[in-house]
JSON list of C-alpha atoms in Angstrom, two decimals:
[
{"chain": "A", "resi": 96, "resn": "UNK", "atom": "CA", "xyz": [-8.09, -10.44, 26.38]},
{"chain": "A", "resi": 97, "resn": "UNK", "atom": "CA", "xyz": [-4.27, -9.09, 25.98]},
{"chain": "A", "resi": 98, "resn": "UNK", "atom": "CA", "xyz": [-4.16, -11.09, 22.89]},
{"chain": "A", "resi": 99, "resn": "UNK", "atom": "CA", "xyz": [-7.31, -9.50, 21.33]},
{"chain": "A", "resi": 100, "resn": "UNK", "atom": "CA", "xyz": [-6.09, -6.05, 22.19]},
{"chain": "A", "resi": 101, "resn": "UNK", "atom": "CA", "xyz": [-2.77, -6.62, 20.50]},
{"chain": "A", "resi": 102, "resn": "UNK", "atom": "CA", "xyz": [-4.62, -8.07, 17.40]},
{"chain": "A", "resi": 103, "resn": "UNK", "atom": "CA", "xyz": [-6.76, -4.79, 17.30]},
{"chain": "A", "resi": 104, "resn": "UNK", "atom": "CA", "xyz": [-3.72, -2.55, 17.69]},
{"chain": "A", "resi": 105, "resn": "UNK", "atom": "CA", "xyz": [-1.80, -4.51, 14.79]},
{"chain": "A", "resi": 106, "resn": "UNK", "atom": "CA", "xyz": [-5.13, -4.34, 12.43]},
{"chain": "A", "resi": 107, "resn": "UNK", "atom": "CA", "xyz": [-5.08, -0.42, 13.30]},
{"chain": "A", "resi": 108, "resn": "UNK", "atom": "CA", "xyz": [-1.32, 0.04, 12.48]},
{"chain": "A", "resi": 109, "resn": "UNK", "atom": "CA", "xyz": [-2.13, -2.05, 9.14]},
{"chain": "A", "resi": 110, "resn": "UNK", "atom": "CA", "xyz": [-4.96, 0.10, 8.17]},
{"chain": "A", "resi": 111, "resn": "UNK", "atom": "CA", "xyz": [-3.13, 3.33, 8.75]},
{"chain": "A", "resi": 112, "resn": "UNK", "atom": "CA", "xyz": [0.00, 2.03, 6.78]},
{"chain": "A", "resi": 113, "resn": "UNK", "atom": "CA", "xyz": [-2.65, 1.35, 3.91]},
{"chain": "A", "resi": 114, "resn": "UNK", "atom": "CA", "xyz": [-4.25, 4.78, 4.43]},
{"chain": "A", "resi": 115, "resn": "UNK", "atom": "CA", "xyz": [-0.70, 6.40, 4.27]},
{"chain": "A", "resi": 116, "resn": "UNK", "atom": "CA", "xyz": [0.14, 4.45, 1.09]},
{"chain": "A", "resi": 117, "resn": "UNK", "atom": "CA", "xyz": [-3.18, 5.48, -0.55]},
{"chain": "A", "resi": 118, "resn": "UNK", "atom": "CA", "xyz": [-2.62, 9.13, 0.46]},
{"chain": "A", "resi": 119, "resn": "UNK", "atom": "CA", "xyz": [1.04, 9.29, -0.78]},
{"chain": "A", "resi": 120, "resn": "UNK", "atom": "CA", "xyz": [-0.02, 8.04, -3.99]},
{"chain": "A", "resi": 121, "resn": "UNK", "atom": "CA", "xyz": [-3.03, 10.32, -4.57]},
{"chain": "A", "resi": 122, "resn": "UNK", "atom": "CA", "xyz": [-0.74, 13.33, -3.25]},
{"chain": "A", "resi": 123, "resn": "UNK", "atom": "CA", "xyz": [2.10, 12.34, -5.62]},
{"chain": "A", "resi": 124, "resn": "UNK", "atom": "CA", "xyz": [-0.52, 12.18, -8.70]},
{"chain": "A", "resi": 125, "resn": "UNK", "atom": "CA", "xyz": [-1.80, 15.85, -7.69]},
{"chain": "A", "resi": 126, "resn": "UNK", "atom": "CA", "xyz": [1.60, 17.09, -7.60]},
{"chain": "A", "resi": 127, "resn": "UNK", "atom": "CA", "xyz": [2.63, 15.44, -11.10]},
{"chain": "A", "resi": 128, "resn": "UNK", "atom": "CA", "xyz": [-0.49, 17.18, -12.62]},
{"chain": "A", "resi": 129, "resn": "UNK", "atom": "CA", "xyz": [0.89, 20.65, -11.04]},
{"chain": "A", "resi": 130, "resn": "UNK", "atom": "CA", "xyz": [4.29, 19.81, -11.89]},
{"chain": "A", "resi": 131, "resn": "UNK", "atom": "CA", "xyz": [5.60, 20.46, -8.51]},
{"chain": "A", "resi": 132, "resn": "UNK", "atom": "CA", "xyz": [7.76, 18.51, -5.95]},
{"chain": "A", "resi": 133, "resn": "UNK", "atom": "CA", "xyz": [7.12, 14.83, -6.24]},
{"chain": "A", "resi": 134, "resn": "UNK", "atom": "CA", "xyz": [7.43, 11.67, -4.05]},
{"chain": "A", "resi": 135, "resn": "UNK", "atom": "CA", "xyz": [10.46, 9.54, -4.72]},
{"chain": "A", "resi": 136, "resn": "UNK", "atom": "CA", "xyz": [9.49, 6.27, -6.68]},
{"chain": "A", "resi": 137, "resn": "UNK", "atom": "CA", "xyz": [11.70, 4.37, -4.08]},
{"chain": "A", "resi": 138, "resn": "UNK", "atom": "CA", "xyz": [9.52, 5.78, -1.05]},
{"chain": "A", "resi": 139, "resn": "UNK", "atom": "CA", "xyz": [6.30, 5.14, -3.11]},
{"chain": "A", "resi": 140, "resn": "UNK", "atom": "CA", "xyz": [7.34, 1.45, -3.40]},
{"chain": "A", "resi": 141, "resn": "UNK", "atom": "CA", "xyz": [8.30, 1.09, 0.28]},
{"chain": "A", "resi": 142, "resn": "UNK", "atom": "CA", "xyz": [4.72, 2.50, 1.24]},
{"chain": "A", "resi": 143, "resn": "UNK", "atom": "CA", "xyz": [3.34, 0.09, -1.22]},
{"chain": "A", "resi": 144, "resn": "UNK", "atom": "CA", "xyz": [5.19, -3.05, 0.09]},
{"chain": "A", "resi": 145, "resn": "UNK", "atom": "CA", "xyz": [3.76, -1.75, 3.67]},
{"chain": "A", "resi": 146, "resn": "UNK", "atom": "CA", "xyz": [0.14, -0.90, 2.79]},
{"chain": "A", "resi": 147, "resn": "UNK", "atom": "CA", "xyz": [-0.26, -2.47, -0.67]},
{"chain": "A", "resi": 148, "resn": "UNK", "atom": "CA", "xyz": [-4.07, -2.50, -0.37]},
{"chain": "A", "resi": 149, "resn": "UNK", "atom": "CA", "xyz": [-4.01, 1.31, -0.23]},
{"chain": "A", "resi": 150, "resn": "UNK", "atom": "CA", "xyz": [-1.51, 1.76, -2.91]},
{"chain": "A", "resi": 151, "resn": "UNK", "atom": "CA", "xyz": [-3.00, -0.67, -5.55]},
{"chain": "A", "resi": 152, "resn": "UNK", "atom": "CA", "xyz": [-6.60, 1.39, -4.73]},
{"chain": "A", "resi": 153, "resn": "UNK", "atom": "CA", "xyz": [-5.01, 4.53, -5.26]},
{"chain": "A", "resi": 154, "resn": "UNK", "atom": "CA", "xyz": [-3.13, 3.51, -8.37]},
{"chain": "A", "resi": 155, "resn": "UNK", "atom": "CA", "xyz": [-6.18, 2.42, -9.92]},
{"chain": "A", "resi": 156, "resn": "UNK", "atom": "CA", "xyz": [-8.39, 4.99, -8.89]},
{"chain": "A", "resi": 157, "resn": "UNK", "atom": "CA", "xyz": [-6.01, 7.80, -10.04]},
{"chain": "A", "resi": 158, "resn": "UNK", "atom": "CA", "xyz": [-4.34, 5.86, -12.78]},
{"chain": "A", "resi": 159, "resn": "UNK", "atom": "CA", "xyz": [-0.97, 6.67, -11.28]},
{"chain": "A", "resi": 160, "resn": "UNK", "atom": "CA", "xyz": [2.26, 4.86, -11.88]},
{"chain": "A", "resi": 161, "resn": "UNK", "atom": "CA", "xyz": [0.26, 1.93, -13.68]},
{"chain": "A", "resi": 162, "resn": "UNK", "atom": "CA", "xyz": [2.77, 1.99, -16.85]},
{"chain": "A", "resi": 163, "resn": "UNK", "atom": "CA", "xyz": [5.96, 1.95, -14.76]},
{"chain": "A", "resi": 164, "resn": "UNK", "atom": "CA", "xyz": [7.61, -1.48, -14.88]},
{"chain": "A", "resi": 165, "resn": "UNK", "atom": "CA", "xyz": [8.65, -1.01, -11.12]},
{"chain": "A", "resi": 166, "resn": "UNK", "atom": "CA", "xyz": [5.24, -0.51, -10.05]},
{"chain": "A", "resi": 167, "resn": "UNK", "atom": "CA", "xyz": [4.28, -4.01, -11.27]},
{"chain": "A", "resi": 168, "resn": "UNK", "atom": "CA", "xyz": [5.54, -5.05, -7.92]},
{"chain": "A", "resi": 169, "resn": "UNK", "atom": "CA", "xyz": [2.47, -3.61, -6.00]},
{"chain": "A", "resi": 170, "resn": "UNK", "atom": "CA", "xyz": [0.10, -6.45, -6.95]},
{"chain": "A", "resi": 171, "resn": "UNK", "atom": "CA", "xyz": [2.73, -8.90, -6.00]},
{"chain": "A", "resi": 172, "resn": "UNK", "atom": "CA", "xyz": [2.93, -7.06, -2.61]},
{"chain": "A", "resi": 173, "resn": "UNK", "atom": "CA", "xyz": [-0.89, -7.20, -2.59]},
{"chain": "A", "resi": 174, "resn": "UNK", "atom": "CA", "xyz": [-0.93, -10.86, -3.11]},
{"chain": "A", "resi": 175, "resn": "UNK", "atom": "CA", "xyz": [1.68, -11.71, -0.73]},
{"chain": "A", "resi": 176, "resn": "UNK", "atom": "CA", "xyz": [-0.02, -9.55, 2.03]},
{"chain": "A", "resi": 177, "resn": "UNK", "atom": "CA", "xyz": [-3.51, -11.32, 1.11]},
{"chain": "A", "resi": 178, "resn": "UNK", "atom": "CA", "xyz": [-1.72, -14.70, 1.48]},
{"chain": "A", "resi": 179, "resn": "UNK", "atom": "CA", "xyz": [-0.38, -14.13, 4.90]},
{"chain": "A", "resi": 180, "resn": "UNK", "atom": "CA", "xyz": [-3.58, -12.55, 6.23]},
{"chain": "A", "resi": 181, "resn": "UNK", "atom": "CA", "xyz": [-5.38, -15.68, 4.87]},
{"chain": "A", "resi": 182, "resn": "UNK", "atom": "CA", "xyz": [-2.74, -17.92, 6.53]},
{"chain": "A", "resi": 183, "resn": "UNK", "atom": "CA", "xyz": [-3.23, -15.98, 9.94]},
{"chain": "A", "resi": 184, "resn": "UNK", "atom": "CA", "xyz": [-7.19, -16.06, 9.63]},
{"chain": "A", "resi": 185, "resn": "UNK", "atom": "CA", "xyz": [-7.54, -19.56, 8.49]},
{"chain": "A", "resi": 186, "resn": "UNK", "atom": "CA", "xyz": [-4.53, -21.64, 9.75]},
{"chain": "A", "resi": 187, "resn": "UNK", "atom": "CA", "xyz": [-4.11, -19.84, 12.93]},
{"chain": "A", "resi": 188, "resn": "UNK", "atom": "CA", "xyz": [-7.47, -18.93, 13.54]},
{"chain": "A", "resi": 189, "resn": "UNK", "atom": "CA", "xyz": [-6.80, -15.61, 14.70]}
]
């Protein structure tokens, strides 16, 4: 019972991290269009590392940071996170 609750909490936190990453990329794109204060690329990359699914979705949806060489790391983060999730689900049977 406690393990299931902990797993639910971790899944919720992970979902929130991906949502935050997606919103940060969307907000930065909006600010880029208005030529106002922007989010630093380093912060966007940290958020992409923590929530790569949201970051990648936002990058594709808003065509933001898709030409920047550093942001080629986002699909790598996505693959790494996907592999860990598959490992947890299939090998550890969580």
